[in-house]
Structures are given as structure tokens and as C-alpha cells.
XYZ file of C-alpha atoms in Angstrom:
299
model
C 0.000 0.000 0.000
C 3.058 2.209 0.611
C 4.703 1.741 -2.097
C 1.966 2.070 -4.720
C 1.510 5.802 -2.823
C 5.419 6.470 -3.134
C 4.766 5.638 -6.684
C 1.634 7.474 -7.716
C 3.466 10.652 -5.872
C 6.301 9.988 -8.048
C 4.162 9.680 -10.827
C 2.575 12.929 -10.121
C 5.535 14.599 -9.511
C 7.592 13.628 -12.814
C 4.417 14.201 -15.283
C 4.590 17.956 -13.631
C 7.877 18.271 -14.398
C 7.695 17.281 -17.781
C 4.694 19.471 -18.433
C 6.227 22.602 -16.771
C 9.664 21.455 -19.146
C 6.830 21.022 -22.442
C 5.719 24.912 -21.939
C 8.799 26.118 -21.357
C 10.587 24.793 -23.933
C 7.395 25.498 -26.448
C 7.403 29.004 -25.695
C 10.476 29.681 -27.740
C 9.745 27.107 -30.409
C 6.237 28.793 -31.092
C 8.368 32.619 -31.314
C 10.832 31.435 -33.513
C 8.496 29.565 -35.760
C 7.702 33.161 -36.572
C 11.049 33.351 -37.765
C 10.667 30.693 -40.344
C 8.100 32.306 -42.351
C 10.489 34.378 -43.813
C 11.575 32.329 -47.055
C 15.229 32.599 -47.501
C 16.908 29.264 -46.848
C 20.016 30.528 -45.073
C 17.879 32.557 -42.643
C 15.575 29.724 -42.060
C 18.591 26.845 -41.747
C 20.465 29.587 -39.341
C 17.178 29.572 -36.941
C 17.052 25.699 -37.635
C 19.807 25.438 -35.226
C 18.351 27.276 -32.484
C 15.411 24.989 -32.738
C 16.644 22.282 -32.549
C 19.131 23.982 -29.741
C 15.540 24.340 -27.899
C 14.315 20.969 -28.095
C 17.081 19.342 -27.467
C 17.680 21.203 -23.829
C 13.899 20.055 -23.883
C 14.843 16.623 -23.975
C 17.484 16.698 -21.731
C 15.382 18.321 -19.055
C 13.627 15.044 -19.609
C 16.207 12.847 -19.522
C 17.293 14.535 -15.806
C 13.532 14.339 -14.505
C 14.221 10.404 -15.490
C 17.982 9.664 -13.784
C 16.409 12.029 -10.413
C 12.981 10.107 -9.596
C 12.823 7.123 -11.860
C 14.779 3.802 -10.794
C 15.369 2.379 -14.074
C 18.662 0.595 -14.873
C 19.771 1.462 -18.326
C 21.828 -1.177 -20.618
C 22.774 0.333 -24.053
C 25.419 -0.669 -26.301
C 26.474 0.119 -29.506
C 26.380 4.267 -29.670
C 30.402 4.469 -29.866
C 29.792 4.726 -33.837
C 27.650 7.707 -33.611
C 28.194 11.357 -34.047
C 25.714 14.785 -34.674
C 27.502 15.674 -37.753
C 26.144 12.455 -39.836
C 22.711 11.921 -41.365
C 20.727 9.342 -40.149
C 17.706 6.727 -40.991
C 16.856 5.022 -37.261
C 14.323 2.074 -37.143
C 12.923 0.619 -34.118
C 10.786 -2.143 -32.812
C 7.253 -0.463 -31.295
C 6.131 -1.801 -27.984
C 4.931 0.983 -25.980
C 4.708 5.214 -26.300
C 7.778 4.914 -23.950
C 9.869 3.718 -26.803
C 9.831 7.757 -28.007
C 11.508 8.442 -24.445
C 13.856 5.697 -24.916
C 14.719 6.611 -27.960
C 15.529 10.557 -27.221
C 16.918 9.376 -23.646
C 20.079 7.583 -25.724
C 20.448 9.614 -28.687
C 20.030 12.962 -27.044
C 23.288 14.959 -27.991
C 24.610 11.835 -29.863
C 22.917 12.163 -33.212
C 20.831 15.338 -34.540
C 17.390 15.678 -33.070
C 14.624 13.109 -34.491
C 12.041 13.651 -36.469
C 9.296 11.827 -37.749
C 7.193 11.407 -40.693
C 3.891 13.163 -40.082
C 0.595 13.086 -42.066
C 0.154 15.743 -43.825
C -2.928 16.910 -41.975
C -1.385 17.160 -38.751
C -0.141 20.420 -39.719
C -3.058 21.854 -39.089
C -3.135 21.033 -35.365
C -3.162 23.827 -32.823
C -0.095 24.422 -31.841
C 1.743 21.689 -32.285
C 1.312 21.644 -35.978
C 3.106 24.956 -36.243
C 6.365 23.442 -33.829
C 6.495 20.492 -35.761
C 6.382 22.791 -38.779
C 9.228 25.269 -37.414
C 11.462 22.011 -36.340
C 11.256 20.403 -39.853
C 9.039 17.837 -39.489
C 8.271 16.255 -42.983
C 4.815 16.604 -43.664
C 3.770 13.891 -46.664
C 1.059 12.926 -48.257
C 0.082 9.594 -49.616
C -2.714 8.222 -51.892
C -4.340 5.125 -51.524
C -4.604 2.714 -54.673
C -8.060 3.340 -55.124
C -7.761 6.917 -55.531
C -4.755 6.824 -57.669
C -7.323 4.567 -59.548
C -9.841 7.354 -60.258
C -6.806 10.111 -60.469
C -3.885 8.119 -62.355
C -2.706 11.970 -63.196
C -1.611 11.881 -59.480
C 0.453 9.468 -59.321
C 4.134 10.238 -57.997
C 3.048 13.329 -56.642
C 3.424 11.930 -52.908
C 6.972 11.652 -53.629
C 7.508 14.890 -55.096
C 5.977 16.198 -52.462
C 7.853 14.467 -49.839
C 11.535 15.132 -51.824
C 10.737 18.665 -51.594
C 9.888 18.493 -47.760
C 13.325 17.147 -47.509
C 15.087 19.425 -49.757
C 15.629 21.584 -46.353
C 17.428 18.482 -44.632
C 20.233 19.214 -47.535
C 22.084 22.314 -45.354
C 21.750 20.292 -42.015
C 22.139 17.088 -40.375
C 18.992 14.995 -39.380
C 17.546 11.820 -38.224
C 14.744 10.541 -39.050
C 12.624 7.885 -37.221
C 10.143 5.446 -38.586
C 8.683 2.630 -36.819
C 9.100 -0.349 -39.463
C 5.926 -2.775 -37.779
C 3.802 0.478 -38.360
C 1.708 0.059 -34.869
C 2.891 -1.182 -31.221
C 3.373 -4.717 -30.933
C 0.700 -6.931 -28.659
C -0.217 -10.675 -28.479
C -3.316 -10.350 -30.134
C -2.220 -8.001 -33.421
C 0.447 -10.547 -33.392
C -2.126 -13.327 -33.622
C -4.314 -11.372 -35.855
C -0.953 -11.156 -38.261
C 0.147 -14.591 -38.021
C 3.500 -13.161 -37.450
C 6.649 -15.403 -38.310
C 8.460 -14.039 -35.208
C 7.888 -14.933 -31.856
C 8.259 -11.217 -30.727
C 8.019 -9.100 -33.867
C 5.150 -7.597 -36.083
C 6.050 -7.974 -39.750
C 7.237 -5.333 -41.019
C 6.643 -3.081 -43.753
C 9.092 -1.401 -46.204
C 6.913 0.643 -47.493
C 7.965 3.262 -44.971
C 11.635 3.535 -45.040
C 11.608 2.678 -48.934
C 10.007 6.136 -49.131
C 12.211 7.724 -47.018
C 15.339 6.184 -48.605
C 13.722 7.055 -52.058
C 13.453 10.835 -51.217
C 16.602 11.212 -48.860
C 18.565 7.999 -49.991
C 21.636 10.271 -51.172
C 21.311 12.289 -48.404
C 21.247 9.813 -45.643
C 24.963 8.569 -44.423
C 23.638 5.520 -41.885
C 20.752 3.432 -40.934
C 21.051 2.902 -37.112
C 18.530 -0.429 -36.008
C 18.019 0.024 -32.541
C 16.388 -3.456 -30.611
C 14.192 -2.216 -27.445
C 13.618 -4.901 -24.220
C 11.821 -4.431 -21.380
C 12.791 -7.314 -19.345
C 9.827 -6.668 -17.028
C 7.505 -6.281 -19.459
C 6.444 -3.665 -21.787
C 5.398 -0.729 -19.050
C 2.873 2.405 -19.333
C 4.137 5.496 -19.837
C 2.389 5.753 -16.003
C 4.542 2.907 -15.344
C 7.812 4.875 -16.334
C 7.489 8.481 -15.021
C 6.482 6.386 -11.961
C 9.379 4.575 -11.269
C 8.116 0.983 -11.786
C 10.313 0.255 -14.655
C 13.648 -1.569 -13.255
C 15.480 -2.224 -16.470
C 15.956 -1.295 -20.144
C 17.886 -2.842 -22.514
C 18.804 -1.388 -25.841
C 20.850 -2.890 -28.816
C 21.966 -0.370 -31.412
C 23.290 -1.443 -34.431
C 24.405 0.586 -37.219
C 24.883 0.357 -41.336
C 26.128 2.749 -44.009
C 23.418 3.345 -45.721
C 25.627 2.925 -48.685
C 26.199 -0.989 -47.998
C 22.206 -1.617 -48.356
C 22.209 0.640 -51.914
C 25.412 -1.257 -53.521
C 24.471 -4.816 -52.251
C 21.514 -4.460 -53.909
C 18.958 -4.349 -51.284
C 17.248 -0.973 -52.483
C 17.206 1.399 -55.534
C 15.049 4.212 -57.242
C 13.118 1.530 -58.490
C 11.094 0.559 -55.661
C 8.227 1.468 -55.988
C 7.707 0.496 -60.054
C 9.759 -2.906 -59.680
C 8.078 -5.677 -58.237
C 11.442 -7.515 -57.487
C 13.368 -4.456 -56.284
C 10.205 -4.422 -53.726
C 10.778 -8.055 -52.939
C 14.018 -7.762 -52.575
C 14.026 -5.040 -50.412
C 11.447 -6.954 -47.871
C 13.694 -9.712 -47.865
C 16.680 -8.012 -46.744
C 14.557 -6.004 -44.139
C 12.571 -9.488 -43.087
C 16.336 -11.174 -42.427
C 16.496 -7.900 -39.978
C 13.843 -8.552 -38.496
C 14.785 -12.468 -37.807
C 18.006 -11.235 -36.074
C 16.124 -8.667 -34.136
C 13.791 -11.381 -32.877
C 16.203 -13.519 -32.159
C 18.666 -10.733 -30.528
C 15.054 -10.271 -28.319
C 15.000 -14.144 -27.533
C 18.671 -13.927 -26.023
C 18.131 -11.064 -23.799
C 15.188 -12.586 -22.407
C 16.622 -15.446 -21.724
């Protein structure tokens, strides 16, 4: 009874503290933003920096609220390879919203900030929509087969539209995140899938094919990062509360370059059926490794 109190108190405590961090740190991000409406590139790439500047300290404000009141026991390897001066393409397995916090709690200050993907309709969210806007968030678009159907004219235009998103990411380094299984993993989507692996969701190239298609001669490195939760996969209640005793992380990383000259992926993607099954291959043997990297640690 005690210690669910001492918990829920810590709970309450850290969630403040991030939310007091969240408005603080948004306060700049929203004034700048300003900033960026004025359309000369080396103006906007010069306030870029102080963006990102801003949500980094965000982060790390996080990351202290974490090491002060949480009792987690962190065990990372691999992030000796990585530096903020490269481009990156970073995958991950989904099990939980605390993967984001994982995921910014190692590469904080190690690689450029992260950014995400976003619909394109999530620009319009108060708020938010305008700081995701101001730090660079690609916005894309992408039609469904059936309306491509009734508007062949439109087809390829959710690439030219994402290519020019990126065109910014050309005068600074950037990482960009995408969640390969496409949702968070439980027993019964697994079920539902009839997944091969025992603690994967297939995944789908679609995503990082269209990344890699847009940015593929920008990017430098794909860093695959394996997340455990030897406990089980927690809440983010469970994490800001200090239930969560361990952690493990597994980074590994590839030059980009190594998956384009062995073959793996090219331009073609998305008109070649066997580029496209070739590239799912190569990402499915990823995924058997990962699931078998997951068997060892919890065993």
C-alpha cells in the first residue's frame, strides 16, 4: 500500500515536471516559428539550429527528470559509432509510447534531433502543428490505390511532395525515425498477423523505402536500434512512476551505402516488383536477427 503511494506521488511529480519542461521549452519554439516564415533558406537553416538547440535542452530536461525520480537501470550498447555531424535513418521495434523516451533518452546529444514522418494533416493542429512545422518535421502525403485509380494523373506526386519536404534536410544534419511494424506490438495483433516471429510484427518497407527514395543520397547511416523491457512492456504511467527496473537497448548501425550497392534498395522501388521483394527480404532477415537478438536477452 506504501509503495503504490510512493509511486503514484512519483508519478505525479515527474508528469509535472515534464509538463512545466513542455511549456517552457514550447514558448520559444512557437516565437521562432515566426522566424521561419520568412523564405530565404540561409535565414531559415540559421534559426534551424536554435530549434533544434531548444528541443534538445527540452529533452534533456527530460532525460534529468528520469535519472532524479525514476529507478530504471539502463543497458545500451552500440552508440560508440555515432556522431551529430552524420545523417541518419533510425528504425525501431514499437512496444509501448515509452519507446519515443527511450529513444531521445540515448540519442540525445549523440545524433541530430529526431524527427518523424507526419501526415500531412497534422499540420493543421493547434499548436503543435506549427512546432512540428518550425522544427522540420516532414509533412507527406500519400494516396491510396483506389484513388490513384480514379486520379492516375496523381500518381508520384506523394513523392515529389515528400523530396521537396526534404530538400531543407540538404544544409543540415537529421535523423529521421520510422517505426518499421507500423503500430505497437501486442499478443493479439500478433495473432491477428500470423507473425513469423515470436516477438516481432512484420514489417513493412513501405515506410523507409520512401524515405530512402526521397533522402537515400542524403542519408549517411541506418542505425537499427532493438528495445527490451525485461519486465515487461510498461505504461508510460509505469515509467514516469518509477516501476520500470530495467531497459535494454541494442543499437546497431549500417552505411546506408552498404544496403544501396548490395543491392537491397534502388530508385526503383516502388515500379519494380522484385526491387520491392528484394528489399522486404533483406529487411525481413532484420527482423529475424532482431527477434532472435530479443529471444537472447530474455533469456
Amino acid at each position: 500500500m506504501l509503495k503504490n503511494l510512493c509511486h503514484h506521488l512519483l508519478g505525479v511529480v515527474s508528469v509535472t515536471i515534464y509538463f512545466i519542461n513542455t511549456v517552457i521549452w514550447a514558448t520559444p519554439i512557437i516565437l521562432l516559428s515566426v522566424c521561419k516564415l520568412i523564405p530565404v533558406q540561409p535565414w531559415r537553416t540559421f534559426i534551424t539550429y536554435f530549434l533544434d538547440s531548444c528541443a534538445t535542452a527540452w529533452i534533456g530536461v527530460n532525460n534529468l527528470n528520469q535519472r532524479v525520480l525514476s529507478n530504471t537501470t539502463w543497458h545500451v550498447n552500440g552508440l560508440n559509432q555515432l556522431t551529430p555531424r552524420d545523417w541518419y535513418l533510425v528504425m525501431a521495434n514499437h512496444q509501448s509510447w515509452v519507446d519515443i523516451l527511450v529513444l531521445q533518452r540515448i540519442f540525445n546529444r549523440r545524433i541530430p534531433f529526431l524527427k518523424f514522418f507526419l501526415k500531412k494533416e497534422l499540420i493543421w493542429v493547434p499548436i503543435l502543428g506549427l512546432a512540428w512545422w518550425a522544427l522540420d518535421f516532414p509533412f507527406m502525403r500519400r494516396y491510396t490505390k483506389a484513388f490513384l485509380a480514379k486520379n492516375p494523373h496523381m500518381k508520384g506526386k506523394d513523392m515529389e511532395t515528400t523530396r521537396r519536404a526534404c530538400e531543407k534536410f540538404q544544409h543540415k544534419p537529421v535523423s529521421i525515425m520510422n517505426f518499421v511494424e507500423g503500430t505497437r506490438f501486442t499478443t493479439a495483433k500478433h495473432d491477428a498477423q500470423d507473425s513469423p516471429f515470436v516477438h516481432l510484427l512484420k514489417p513493412r518497407a513501405g515506410g523507409i523505402a520512401f524515405v530512402l527514395s526521397a533522402m537515400g543520397g542524403q542519408l549517411h547511416k541506418l542505425i537499427d536500434v532493438t528495445i527490451d523491457y525485461p519486465n515487461g512492456v510498461p505504461s508510460f504511467w509505469d515509467f514516469v512512476s518509477g516501476k520500470v527496473k530495467d531497459i535494454r537497448v541494442e543499437v546497431m548501425v549500417t552505411p546506408i551505402k552498404d544496403i544501396i550497392d548490395g543491392g537491397f534498395f534502388s530508385d526503383t522501388y516502388f515500379s519494380d516488383p522484385e526491387q520491392r521483394e528484394r528489399f522486404q527480404q533483406w529487411l525481413n532477415s532484420r527482423w529475424t536477427e532482431k527477434d532472435q537478438l530479443l529471444t537472447t536477452l530474455r533469456s
